[in-house]
């Protein structure tokens, strides 16, 4: 009897052991399968289309340039085609990957409404070729993208650092004004050769690449250039360093000349100075004014590359007192939001008018030109963050593992985006 019970007991133990091994095997298989499937999401091929993580519910395609990214939500295809194209432009020595985090946040919020195109026509060393050359390349890229998405009706631009200047040049190249002829109050339509005085109902419709311009957003962009007057904080406002930097701007190619306002092609004023008004061949200001909203995000502190004044389009005397900046509960690094004001032509005070400082006069004139249009201004402060010394890239969340504290800034941008 004892022997029989022992055999039964041993048999039971053996079955349990076999069952346990079977479970372990199946768990290992399941774990292996999960690891393999996980690898599918992170091993991104260099060419072709690929899928982001499943919870992002988005696909990425290649269009135009080989490494540019078009992000479209999977859920949108089954219902309706997105009609709003968002073009994201990288800064100096950047790439399309710099906007990856922000692009995914836009798709999460507006899966059925937007297509996000992260431009890569100006990446890496190509960003040394000059604002004009980069702007021309981006214009061709945008036209190529619009042909790929015939249902798109609206367009918005978001540029980081140098990318904001490139976007400003591009929209001038893509700007169009067309006459619209609604029915007149009398009989018949307005004729195309009639003047606006003869046909008051006739209106001029502005478009960018044939699309309705909605949002123009810049993030830490040196709108006034980087020449002197503490526009590059890393020089600590020291005249000697700023002057030396302007002489070594050739290290950045034509882009360096444009940023430091030392270019004078064919005897013309510096390009950034030209870009604050409409020129004969490029309507810079009209193109910028065609957007329904313009927003400037700027670092109030710790940005060693772009100063608060040039990024926020304010005279230094107009900058808010840092002691009175309050943090937002929902967006902890947003410390001040200034709503768009009605544009006015009041002259900004010229501190250096008496001493004939040409650089200061140029800077003031640029500021006056750009502020003829109304701007929303959003001030950001990463004080207390371990990533504060990387503020120039953190405000964009360029690389999530080292710039993640800027996620609330991106969320603010997404939440206030005009569809």
mmCIF file of C-alpha atoms in Angstrom:
data_model
loop_
_atom_site.group_PDB
_atom_site.id
_atom_site.type_symbol
_atom_site.label_atom_id
_atom_site.label_comp_id
_atom_site.label_asym_id
_atom_site.label_seq_id
_atom_site.Cartn_x
_atom_site.Cartn_y
_atom_site.Cartn_z
ATOM 1 C CA UNK A 1 0.000 0.000 0.000
ATOM 2 C CA UNK A 2 2.755 2.432 0.928
ATOM 3 C CA UNK A 3 4.522 1.616 -2.322
ATOM 4 C CA UNK A 4 1.363 2.268 -4.331
ATOM 5 C CA UNK A 5 0.739 5.580 -2.577
ATOM 6 C CA UNK A 6 4.362 6.549 -3.135
ATOM 7 C CA UNK A 7 4.105 5.818 -6.865
ATOM 8 C CA UNK A 8 0.901 7.824 -7.080
ATOM 9 C CA UNK A 9 2.554 10.680 -5.222
ATOM 10 C CA UNK A 10 5.599 10.575 -7.483
ATOM 11 C CA UNK A 11 3.342 10.487 -10.536
ATOM 12 C CA UNK A 12 1.475 13.528 -9.304
ATOM 13 C CA UNK A 13 4.719 15.395 -8.688
ATOM 14 C CA UNK A 14 6.002 14.417 -12.139
ATOM 15 C CA UNK A 15 2.819 15.705 -13.779
ATOM 16 C CA UNK A 16 3.046 18.961 -11.862
ATOM 17 C CA UNK A 17 6.691 19.313 -12.862
ATOM 18 C CA UNK A 18 5.833 18.597 -16.484
ATOM 19 C CA UNK A 19 2.987 21.104 -16.342
ATOM 20 C CA UNK A 20 5.265 23.711 -14.781
ATOM 21 C CA UNK A 21 7.890 23.206 -17.498
ATOM 22 C CA UNK A 22 5.189 23.463 -20.149
ATOM 23 C CA UNK A 23 3.992 26.752 -18.664
ATOM 24 C CA UNK A 24 7.539 28.078 -18.504
ATOM 25 C CA UNK A 25 8.050 27.088 -22.134
ATOM 26 C CA UNK A 26 4.888 28.805 -23.246
ATOM 27 C CA UNK A 27 5.793 31.900 -21.214
ATOM 28 C CA UNK A 28 9.229 31.972 -22.794
ATOM 29 C CA UNK A 29 7.651 31.617 -26.226
ATOM 30 C CA UNK A 30 5.214 34.412 -25.399
ATOM 31 C CA UNK A 31 8.025 36.568 -24.030
ATOM 32 C CA UNK A 32 10.100 35.884 -27.122
ATOM 33 C CA UNK A 33 7.160 36.773 -29.331
ATOM 34 C CA UNK A 34 6.649 40.034 -27.405
ATOM 35 C CA UNK A 35 10.326 40.868 -27.735
ATOM 36 C CA UNK A 36 10.221 40.178 -31.448
ATOM 37 C CA UNK A 37 7.098 42.249 -31.908
ATOM 38 C CA UNK A 38 8.621 44.991 -29.801
ATOM 39 C CA UNK A 39 11.670 45.016 -32.005
ATOM 40 C CA UNK A 40 9.424 45.584 -34.994
ATOM 41 C CA UNK A 41 8.447 48.957 -33.598
ATOM 42 C CA UNK A 42 11.920 50.149 -32.729
ATOM 43 C CA UNK A 43 14.017 48.778 -35.573
ATOM 44 C CA UNK A 44 13.123 51.513 -38.015
ATOM 45 C CA UNK A 45 14.122 50.856 -41.646
ATOM 46 C CA UNK A 46 15.969 53.610 -43.413
ATOM 47 C CA UNK A 47 13.627 53.627 -46.382
ATOM 48 C CA UNK A 48 9.978 52.864 -47.016
ATOM 49 C CA UNK A 49 7.032 53.108 -44.650
ATOM 50 C CA UNK A 50 6.937 51.986 -41.070
ATOM 51 C CA UNK A 51 4.546 51.994 -38.143
ATOM 52 C CA UNK A 52 5.001 53.795 -34.864
ATOM 53 C CA UNK A 53 4.211 52.140 -31.550
ATOM 54 C CA UNK A 54 0.759 50.630 -31.466
ATOM 55 C CA UNK A 55 -0.578 53.041 -28.866
ATOM 56 C CA UNK A 56 0.291 55.919 -31.191
ATOM 57 C CA UNK A 57 -2.013 54.513 -33.884
ATOM 58 C CA UNK A 58 -0.129 56.299 -36.647
ATOM 59 C CA UNK A 59 1.784 55.486 -39.785
ATOM 60 C CA UNK A 60 4.804 57.197 -41.246
ATOM 61 C CA UNK A 61 5.434 57.488 -44.946
ATOM 62 C CA UNK A 62 8.193 58.837 -47.135
ATOM 63 C CA UNK A 63 7.423 61.569 -49.582
ATOM 64 C CA UNK A 64 9.568 63.784 -51.727
ATOM 65 C CA UNK A 65 12.947 63.427 -50.028
ATOM 66 C CA UNK A 66 14.100 59.999 -48.993
ATOM 67 C CA UNK A 67 14.207 60.638 -45.235
ATOM 68 C CA UNK A 68 11.343 63.104 -44.762
ATOM 69 C CA UNK A 69 8.445 61.858 -42.672
ATOM 70 C CA UNK A 70 4.716 62.117 -43.253
ATOM 71 C CA UNK A 71 2.731 61.061 -40.191
ATOM 72 C CA UNK A 72 -0.910 60.112 -40.662
ATOM 73 C CA UNK A 73 -3.228 58.426 -38.173
ATOM 74 C CA UNK A 74 -4.406 54.931 -39.102
ATOM 75 C CA UNK A 75 -7.885 55.737 -37.824
ATOM 76 C CA UNK A 76 -8.253 58.646 -40.248
ATOM 77 C CA UNK A 77 -8.144 56.526 -43.394
ATOM 78 C CA UNK A 78 -11.238 54.510 -42.527
ATOM 79 C CA UNK A 79 -13.339 57.620 -41.861
ATOM 80 C CA UNK A 80 -12.199 60.678 -43.785
ATOM 81 C CA UNK A 81 -9.027 62.104 -45.250
ATOM 82 C CA UNK A 82 -7.206 64.725 -43.156
ATOM 83 C CA UNK A 83 -7.427 68.209 -44.625
ATOM 84 C CA UNK A 84 -4.802 70.101 -42.594
ATOM 85 C CA UNK A 85 -1.103 69.802 -43.466
ATOM 86 C CA UNK A 86 1.410 70.689 -40.746
ATOM 87 C CA UNK A 87 4.960 71.287 -41.974
ATOM 88 C CA UNK A 88 7.647 71.013 -39.283
ATOM 89 C CA UNK A 89 11.068 72.516 -40.003
ATOM 90 C CA UNK A 90 14.274 71.649 -38.128
ATOM 91 C CA UNK A 91 17.019 74.027 -37.063
ATOM 92 C CA UNK A 92 20.781 74.207 -37.636
ATOM 93 C CA UNK A 93 22.399 70.786 -38.172
ATOM 94 C CA UNK A 94 19.015 69.194 -37.450
ATOM 95 C CA UNK A 95 16.872 66.570 -39.141
ATOM 96 C CA UNK A 96 13.288 65.382 -39.511
ATOM 97 C CA UNK A 97 13.753 63.212 -36.421
ATOM 98 C CA UNK A 98 14.012 66.332 -34.233
ATOM 99 C CA UNK A 99 10.222 66.820 -34.507
ATOM 100 C CA UNK A 100 9.275 63.166 -34.009
ATOM 101 C CA UNK A 101 7.895 63.593 -30.482
ATOM 102 C CA UNK A 102 5.887 66.722 -31.307
ATOM 103 C CA UNK A 103 4.484 65.182 -34.493
ATOM 104 C CA UNK A 104 3.153 62.194 -32.558
ATOM 105 C CA UNK A 105 1.442 64.477 -30.037
ATOM 106 C CA UNK A 106 -0.376 66.312 -32.827
ATOM 107 C CA UNK A 107 -1.610 63.012 -34.246
ATOM 108 C CA UNK A 108 -2.834 61.829 -30.858
ATOM 109 C CA UNK A 109 -4.867 65.007 -30.427
ATOM 110 C CA UNK A 110 -6.145 65.367 -34.002
ATOM 111 C CA UNK A 111 -6.039 61.879 -35.589
ATOM 112 C CA UNK A 112 -8.671 62.608 -38.226
ATOM 113 C CA UNK A 113 -7.717 66.174 -39.066
ATOM 114 C CA UNK A 114 -3.990 66.527 -39.682
ATOM 115 C CA UNK A 115 -1.101 65.192 -41.689
ATOM 116 C CA UNK A 116 2.271 66.048 -40.166
ATOM 117 C CA UNK A 117 5.187 66.412 -42.548
ATOM 118 C CA UNK A 118 8.616 66.588 -40.891
ATOM 119 C CA UNK A 119 10.811 68.197 -43.522
ATOM 120 C CA UNK A 120 14.222 66.795 -44.337
ATOM 121 C CA UNK A 121 15.199 68.795 -47.396
ATOM 122 C CA UNK A 122 17.525 70.812 -45.120
ATOM 123 C CA UNK A 123 19.255 68.455 -42.734
ATOM 124 C CA UNK A 124 22.716 68.219 -41.239
ATOM 125 C CA UNK A 125 25.348 70.132 -43.275
ATOM 126 C CA UNK A 126 22.722 71.334 -45.767
ATOM 127 C CA UNK A 127 21.692 73.879 -43.122
ATOM 128 C CA UNK A 128 24.911 75.819 -43.874
ATOM 129 C CA UNK A 129 23.771 76.732 -47.395
ATOM 130 C CA UNK A 130 21.877 79.877 -46.420
ATOM 131 C CA UNK A 131 18.322 80.808 -45.469
ATOM 132 C CA UNK A 132 17.366 81.562 -49.074
ATOM 133 C CA UNK A 133 18.704 78.318 -50.550
ATOM 134 C CA UNK A 134 17.107 76.311 -47.741
ATOM 135 C CA UNK A 135 13.850 78.196 -48.231
ATOM 136 C CA UNK A 136 13.794 77.363 -51.933
ATOM 137 C CA UNK A 137 14.379 73.666 -51.189
ATOM 138 C CA UNK A 138 11.632 73.605 -48.597
ATOM 139 C CA UNK A 139 9.220 75.315 -51.009
ATOM 140 C CA UNK A 140 9.788 72.577 -53.599
ATOM 141 C CA UNK A 141 9.336 69.933 -50.900
ATOM 142 C CA UNK A 142 6.027 71.422 -49.733
ATOM 143 C CA UNK A 143 4.687 71.524 -53.289
ATOM 144 C CA UNK A 144 5.653 67.873 -53.710
ATOM 145 C CA UNK A 145 3.851 66.923 -50.505
ATOM 146 C CA UNK A 146 0.662 68.775 -51.446
ATOM 147 C CA UNK A 147 0.521 66.794 -54.691
ATOM 148 C CA UNK A 148 0.648 63.576 -52.665
ATOM 149 C CA UNK A 149 -2.370 64.629 -50.571
ATOM 150 C CA UNK A 150 -4.976 66.166 -52.903
ATOM 151 C CA UNK A 151 -7.613 66.371 -50.123
ATOM 152 C CA UNK A 152 -5.539 68.820 -48.060
ATOM 153 C CA UNK A 153 -7.103 72.295 -47.828
ATOM 154 C CA UNK A 154 -5.180 74.033 -45.010
ATOM 155 C CA UNK A 155 -1.526 74.477 -44.121
ATOM 156 C CA UNK A 156 0.450 75.410 -41.000
ATOM 157 C CA UNK A 157 4.199 75.766 -40.332
ATOM 158 C CA UNK A 158 6.153 75.075 -37.155
ATOM 159 C CA UNK A 159 9.856 75.942 -37.181
ATOM 160 C CA UNK A 160 12.521 75.473 -34.531
ATOM 161 C CA UNK A 161 15.402 77.960 -34.316
ATOM 162 C CA UNK A 162 16.815 78.501 -37.833
ATOM 163 C CA UNK A 163 13.826 76.542 -39.158
ATOM 164 C CA UNK A 164 11.555 79.464 -38.302
ATOM 165 C CA UNK A 165 13.562 81.774 -40.585
ATOM 166 C CA UNK A 166 13.578 79.185 -43.366
ATOM 167 C CA UNK A 167 9.806 78.811 -43.051
ATOM 168 C CA UNK A 168 9.383 82.597 -43.320
ATOM 169 C CA UNK A 169 11.330 82.593 -46.584
ATOM 170 C CA UNK A 170 9.428 79.575 -47.907
ATOM 171 C CA UNK A 171 5.959 81.014 -47.364
ATOM 172 C CA UNK A 172 6.953 84.124 -49.317
ATOM 173 C CA UNK A 173 7.933 81.885 -52.215
ATOM 174 C CA UNK A 174 4.649 79.938 -52.006
ATOM 175 C CA UNK A 175 2.398 82.947 -51.405
ATOM 176 C CA UNK A 176 -0.393 83.646 -53.861
ATOM 177 C CA UNK A 177 -3.247 86.129 -54.045
ATOM 178 C CA UNK A 178 -6.259 85.313 -56.156
ATOM 179 C CA UNK A 179 -9.356 87.286 -56.974
ATOM 180 C CA UNK A 180 -12.649 85.828 -55.794
ATOM 181 C CA UNK A 181 -15.842 86.951 -57.489
ATOM 182 C CA UNK A 182 -18.952 86.409 -55.371
ATOM 183 C CA UNK A 183 -22.339 87.405 -56.753
ATOM 184 C CA UNK A 184 -22.910 91.148 -56.732
ATOM 185 C CA UNK A 185 -25.997 92.639 -55.191
ATOM 186 C CA UNK A 186 -27.203 93.577 -58.659
ATOM 187 C CA UNK A 187 -27.650 91.192 -61.531
ATOM 188 C CA UNK A 188 -24.795 89.085 -62.823
ATOM 189 C CA UNK A 189 -21.288 88.438 -61.584
ATOM 190 C CA UNK A 190 -18.355 90.784 -61.181
ATOM 191 C CA UNK A 191 -16.206 90.844 -64.286
ATOM 192 C CA UNK A 192 -12.542 89.940 -63.954
ATOM 193 C CA UNK A 193 -11.379 93.240 -65.457
ATOM 194 C CA UNK A 194 -13.363 95.423 -63.076
ATOM 195 C CA UNK A 195 -11.571 97.326 -60.326
ATOM 196 C CA UNK A 196 -12.315 96.849 -56.635
ATOM 197 C CA UNK A 197 -13.997 100.270 -56.590
ATOM 198 C CA UNK A 198 -16.376 99.220 -59.363
ATOM 199 C CA UNK A 199 -17.056 95.869 -57.736
ATOM 200 C CA UNK A 200 -16.811 96.186 -53.936
ATOM 201 C CA UNK A 201 -17.780 92.550 -53.440
ATOM 202 C CA UNK A 202 -14.572 91.424 -55.137
ATOM 203 C CA UNK A 203 -12.012 90.128 -52.637
ATOM 204 C CA UNK A 204 -8.427 88.934 -52.723
ATOM 205 C CA UNK A 205 -7.883 85.491 -51.261
ATOM 206 C CA UNK A 206 -4.431 84.666 -49.931
ATOM 207 C CA UNK A 207 -3.001 81.156 -50.059
ATOM 208 C CA UNK A 208 0.234 79.324 -49.403
ATOM 209 C CA UNK A 209 0.943 76.612 -51.975
ATOM 210 C CA UNK A 210 -2.716 76.871 -52.924
ATOM 211 C CA UNK A 211 -3.853 76.107 -49.344
ATOM 212 C CA UNK A 212 -5.468 78.232 -46.659
ATOM 213 C CA UNK A 213 -2.759 79.455 -44.209
ATOM 214 C CA UNK A 214 -3.740 78.880 -40.572
ATOM 215 C CA UNK A 215 -0.906 78.691 -37.974
ATOM 216 C CA UNK A 216 2.632 80.011 -38.233
ATOM 217 C CA UNK A 217 4.572 78.980 -35.119
ATOM 218 C CA UNK A 218 8.230 79.610 -34.330
ATOM 219 C CA UNK A 219 10.122 78.018 -31.450
ATOM 220 C CA UNK A 220 13.312 79.720 -30.178
ATOM 221 C CA UNK A 221 13.831 81.402 -33.559
ATOM 222 C CA UNK A 222 16.367 84.267 -33.931
ATOM 223 C CA UNK A 223 14.002 86.556 -35.869
ATOM 224 C CA UNK A 224 16.356 89.527 -35.506
ATOM 225 C CA UNK A 225 19.489 87.555 -36.300
ATOM 226 C CA UNK A 226 22.425 86.829 -34.000
ATOM 227 C CA UNK A 227 24.476 89.974 -34.406
ATOM 228 C CA UNK A 228 25.486 91.742 -31.199
ATOM 229 C CA UNK A 229 23.173 93.189 -28.513
ATOM 230 C CA UNK A 230 23.098 89.959 -26.455
ATOM 231 C CA UNK A 231 21.098 88.029 -29.043
ATOM 232 C CA UNK A 232 23.368 85.015 -28.437
ATOM 233 C CA UNK A 233 23.433 84.579 -24.630
ATOM 234 C CA UNK A 234 26.449 82.271 -24.670
ATOM 235 C CA UNK A 235 28.603 85.367 -25.447
ATOM 236 C CA UNK A 236 27.455 86.899 -22.139
ATOM 237 C CA UNK A 237 26.899 90.269 -23.810
ATOM 238 C CA UNK A 238 30.654 90.813 -24.198
ATOM 239 C CA UNK A 239 31.285 93.040 -27.205
ATOM 240 C CA UNK A 240 34.647 91.385 -27.961
ATOM 241 C CA UNK A 241 33.117 87.900 -28.165
ATOM 242 C CA UNK A 242 30.151 89.091 -30.215
ATOM 243 C CA UNK A 243 32.419 90.897 -32.671
ATOM 244 C CA UNK A 244 34.720 87.880 -32.958
ATOM 245 C CA UNK A 245 31.686 85.649 -33.610
ATOM 246 C CA UNK A 246 30.507 87.891 -36.436
ATOM 247 C CA UNK A 247 33.936 87.589 -38.076
ATOM 248 C CA UNK A 248 33.954 83.802 -37.725
ATOM 249 C CA UNK A 249 30.414 83.396 -39.054
ATOM 250 C CA UNK A 250 31.909 81.941 -42.244
ATOM 251 C CA UNK A 251 32.275 78.686 -40.303
ATOM 252 C CA UNK A 252 28.512 78.337 -40.749
ATOM 253 C CA UNK A 253 28.661 79.072 -44.473
ATOM 254 C CA UNK A 254 26.105 81.424 -46.030
ATOM 255 C CA UNK A 255 23.790 80.703 -43.117
ATOM 256 C CA UNK A 256 26.320 82.295 -40.763
ATOM 257 C CA UNK A 257 26.401 85.426 -42.926
ATOM 258 C CA UNK A 258 22.620 85.634 -42.853
ATOM 259 C CA UNK A 259 22.383 85.120 -39.087
ATOM 260 C CA UNK A 260 25.058 87.735 -38.328
ATOM 261 C CA UNK A 261 23.701 90.164 -40.965
ATOM 262 C CA UNK A 262 27.028 90.372 -42.801
ATOM 263 C CA UNK A 263 25.680 89.375 -46.222
ATOM 264 C CA UNK A 264 25.231 92.056 -48.863
ATOM 265 C CA UNK A 265 24.654 90.211 -52.105
ATOM 266 C CA UNK A 266 24.670 92.525 -55.135
ATOM 267 C CA UNK A 267 24.771 95.544 -52.843
ATOM 268 C CA UNK A 268 21.423 94.662 -51.242
ATOM 269 C CA UNK A 269 20.763 94.890 -47.479
ATOM 270 C CA UNK A 270 21.177 91.709 -45.393
ATOM 271 C CA UNK A 271 18.583 89.035 -46.198
ATOM 272 C CA UNK A 272 16.975 89.024 -42.729
ATOM 273 C CA UNK A 273 16.561 92.796 -43.025
ATOM 274 C CA UNK A 274 14.837 92.351 -46.389
ATOM 275 C CA UNK A 275 12.520 89.716 -44.918
ATOM 276 C CA UNK A 276 10.669 92.170 -42.658
ATOM 277 C CA UNK A 277 8.992 93.869 -45.631
ATOM 278 C CA UNK A 278 7.577 92.955 -49.004
ATOM 279 C CA UNK A 279 10.240 92.963 -51.701
ATOM 280 C CA UNK A 280 9.707 93.225 -55.432
ATOM 281 C CA UNK A 281 9.924 89.495 -56.032
ATOM 282 C CA UNK A 282 9.057 88.060 -52.595
ATOM 283 C CA UNK A 283 6.174 89.347 -50.425
ATOM 284 C CA UNK A 284 7.665 88.344 -47.064
ATOM 285 C CA UNK A 285 5.362 90.372 -44.825
ATOM 286 C CA UNK A 286 2.179 89.744 -46.816
ATOM 287 C CA UNK A 287 2.812 85.999 -46.721
ATOM 288 C CA UNK A 288 3.334 86.082 -42.958
ATOM 289 C CA UNK A 289 0.237 88.236 -42.518
ATOM 290 C CA UNK A 290 -1.913 85.779 -44.448
ATOM 291 C CA UNK A 291 -1.864 83.296 -41.537
ATOM 292 C CA UNK A 292 -4.778 83.420 -39.140
ATOM 293 C CA UNK A 293 -2.407 83.319 -36.171
ATOM 294 C CA UNK A 294 1.295 83.797 -35.547
ATOM 295 C CA UNK A 295 2.930 82.472 -32.388
ATOM 296 C CA UNK A 296 6.456 82.926 -31.007
ATOM 297 C CA UNK A 297 7.650 80.508 -28.289
ATOM 298 C CA UNK A 298 10.785 81.749 -26.514
ATOM 299 C CA UNK A 299 13.037 80.668 -23.662
ATOM 300 C CA UNK A 300 13.146 83.353 -20.987
ATOM 301 C CA UNK A 301 16.281 81.796 -19.481
ATOM 302 C CA UNK A 302 19.021 79.226 -20.121
ATOM 303 C CA UNK A 303 18.878 79.290 -23.926
ATOM 304 C CA UNK A 304 22.549 79.768 -24.802
ATOM 305 C CA UNK A 305 21.905 80.037 -28.552
ATOM 306 C CA UNK A 306 18.934 82.380 -29.036
ATOM 307 C CA UNK A 307 18.097 85.341 -26.815
ATOM 308 C CA UNK A 308 14.693 86.009 -25.265
ATOM 309 C CA UNK A 309 14.248 89.296 -27.123
ATOM 310 C CA UNK A 310 14.910 88.033 -30.655
ATOM 311 C CA UNK A 311 12.870 84.843 -30.133
ATOM 312 C CA UNK A 312 9.837 86.650 -28.674
ATOM 313 C CA UNK A 313 9.975 89.664 -31.034
ATOM 314 C CA UNK A 314 10.183 92.229 -28.256
ATOM 315 C CA UNK A 315 12.400 95.173 -27.527
ATOM 316 C CA UNK A 316 14.533 94.434 -24.425
ATOM 317 C CA UNK A 317 12.579 97.095 -22.527
ATOM 318 C CA UNK A 318 9.333 95.272 -23.341
ATOM 319 C CA UNK A 319 10.399 91.957 -21.833
ATOM 320 C CA UNK A 320 8.352 90.954 -18.752
ATOM 321 C CA UNK A 321 10.018 91.119 -15.356
ATOM 322 C CA UNK A 322 11.231 87.590 -14.617
ATOM 323 C CA UNK A 323 10.328 88.052 -10.944
ATOM 324 C CA UNK A 324 6.656 88.356 -11.885
ATOM 325 C CA UNK A 325 6.489 85.327 -14.146
ATOM 326 C CA UNK A 326 4.171 82.649 -12.755
ATOM 327 C CA UNK A 327 4.122 78.975 -13.639
ATOM 328 C CA UNK A 328 1.057 77.390 -15.178
ATOM 329 C CA UNK A 329 -0.407 74.409 -13.316
ATOM 330 C CA UNK A 330 -1.207 72.499 -16.496
ATOM 331 C CA UNK A 331 1.970 73.523 -18.320
ATOM 332 C CA UNK A 332 4.603 73.949 -15.575
ATOM 333 C CA UNK A 333 7.294 75.444 -17.807
ATOM 334 C CA UNK A 334 5.020 78.012 -19.458
ATOM 335 C CA UNK A 335 5.498 81.176 -17.385
ATOM 336 C CA UNK A 336 3.797 83.817 -19.506
ATOM 337 C CA UNK A 337 1.296 83.895 -22.362
ATOM 338 C CA UNK A 338 0.706 87.164 -24.161
ATOM 339 C CA UNK A 339 -2.352 87.198 -26.385
ATOM 340 C CA UNK A 340 -2.100 88.653 -29.869
ATOM 341 C CA UNK A 341 -2.554 92.399 -29.836
ATOM 342 C CA UNK A 342 -3.904 94.571 -32.588
ATOM 343 C CA UNK A 343 -0.990 95.454 -34.811
ATOM 344 C CA UNK A 344 0.136 99.063 -34.665
ATOM 345 C CA UNK A 345 2.772 101.161 -36.379
ATOM 346 C CA UNK A 346 4.132 102.846 -33.263
ATOM 347 C CA UNK A 347 7.858 103.321 -33.388
ATOM 348 C CA UNK A 348 9.925 101.215 -31.033
ATOM 349 C CA UNK A 349 12.308 103.392 -28.957
ATOM 350 C CA UNK A 350 15.718 103.661 -30.607
ATOM 351 C CA UNK A 351 18.348 103.701 -27.888
ATOM 352 C CA UNK A 352 21.254 104.067 -30.272
ATOM 353 C CA UNK A 353 19.825 106.643 -32.644
ATOM 354 C CA UNK A 354 22.088 109.387 -31.357
ATOM 355 C CA UNK A 355 25.385 107.524 -31.538
ATOM 356 C CA UNK A 356 24.786 106.179 -35.040
ATOM 357 C CA UNK A 357 24.992 102.478 -34.145
ATOM 358 C CA UNK A 358 24.075 100.941 -37.519
ATOM 359 C CA UNK A 359 23.581 97.439 -36.116
ATOM 360 C CA UNK A 360 21.139 98.694 -33.495
ATOM 361 C CA UNK A 361 19.230 100.739 -36.059
ATOM 362 C CA UNK A 362 18.955 97.673 -38.258
ATOM 363 C CA UNK A 363 17.726 95.560 -35.376
ATOM 364 C CA UNK A 364 15.117 98.128 -34.393
ATOM 365 C CA UNK A 365 13.906 98.465 -37.975
ATOM 366 C CA UNK A 366 13.534 94.688 -38.237
ATOM 367 C CA UNK A 367 11.552 94.614 -35.029
ATOM 368 C CA UNK A 368 9.246 97.389 -36.216
ATOM 369 C CA UNK A 369 8.653 95.586 -39.492
ATOM 370 C CA UNK A 370 7.757 92.228 -37.956
ATOM 371 C CA UNK A 371 5.561 93.703 -35.222
ATOM 372 C CA UNK A 372 3.344 95.409 -37.773
ATOM 373 C CA UNK A 373 1.602 92.040 -37.545
ATOM 374 C CA UNK A 374 0.027 90.736 -34.347
ATOM 375 C CA UNK A 375 1.849 87.915 -32.547
ATOM 376 C CA UNK A 376 0.975 85.614 -29.679
ATOM 377 C CA UNK A 377 3.975 85.261 -27.389
ATOM 378 C CA UNK A 378 4.617 82.300 -25.114
ATOM 379 C CA UNK A 379 7.506 82.540 -22.647
ATOM 380 C CA UNK A 380 9.128 79.367 -21.316
ATOM 381 C CA UNK A 381 11.382 78.905 -18.284
ATOM 382 C CA UNK A 382 13.109 75.626 -17.365
ATOM 383 C CA UNK A 383 14.433 76.873 -14.011
ATOM 384 C CA UNK A 384 14.650 73.989 -11.555
ATOM 385 C CA UNK A 385 14.873 71.416 -14.327
ATOM 386 C CA UNK A 386 17.949 69.257 -14.753
ATOM 387 C CA UNK A 387 17.590 69.879 -18.475
ATOM 388 C CA UNK A 388 17.604 73.680 -18.181
ATOM 389 C CA UNK A 389 21.067 74.055 -19.734
ATOM 390 C CA UNK A 390 19.731 72.265 -22.815
ATOM 391 C CA UNK A 391 16.794 74.679 -23.038
ATOM 392 C CA UNK A 392 17.302 75.424 -26.736
ATOM 393 C CA UNK A 393 16.565 71.784 -27.604
ATOM 394 C CA UNK A 394 14.358 70.970 -24.605
ATOM 395 C CA UNK A 395 11.712 73.480 -25.711
ATOM 396 C CA UNK A 396 11.321 71.333 -28.843
ATOM 397 C CA UNK A 397 11.837 67.923 -27.132
ATOM 398 C CA UNK A 398 14.459 67.189 -29.768
ATOM 399 C CA UNK A 399 15.551 63.944 -28.083
ATOM 400 C CA UNK A 400 13.049 62.690 -25.535
ATOM 401 C CA UNK A 401 15.501 60.960 -23.182
ATOM 402 C CA UNK A 402 17.402 64.202 -22.543
ATOM 403 C CA UNK A 403 14.784 66.855 -23.438
ATOM 404 C CA UNK A 404 11.589 65.357 -22.012
ATOM 405 C CA UNK A 405 10.863 68.325 -19.707
ATOM 406 C CA UNK A 406 9.704 70.264 -22.745
ATOM 407 C CA UNK A 407 6.738 67.922 -23.246
ATOM 408 C CA UNK A 408 4.358 70.397 -21.571
ATOM 409 C CA UNK A 409 5.449 73.117 -24.011
ATOM 410 C CA UNK A 410 4.612 70.852 -26.937
ATOM 411 C CA UNK A 411 1.291 69.997 -25.311
ATOM 412 C CA UNK A 412 0.507 73.712 -24.968
ATOM 413 C CA UNK A 413 1.260 74.111 -28.665
ATOM 414 C CA UNK A 414 -1.037 71.194 -29.529
ATOM 415 C CA UNK A 415 -3.902 72.286 -27.270
ATOM 416 C CA UNK A 416 -3.934 75.816 -28.685
ATOM 417 C CA UNK A 417 -3.505 74.807 -32.310
ATOM 418 C CA UNK A 418 -6.123 76.223 -34.669
ATOM 419 C CA UNK A 419 -7.562 73.594 -37.009
#
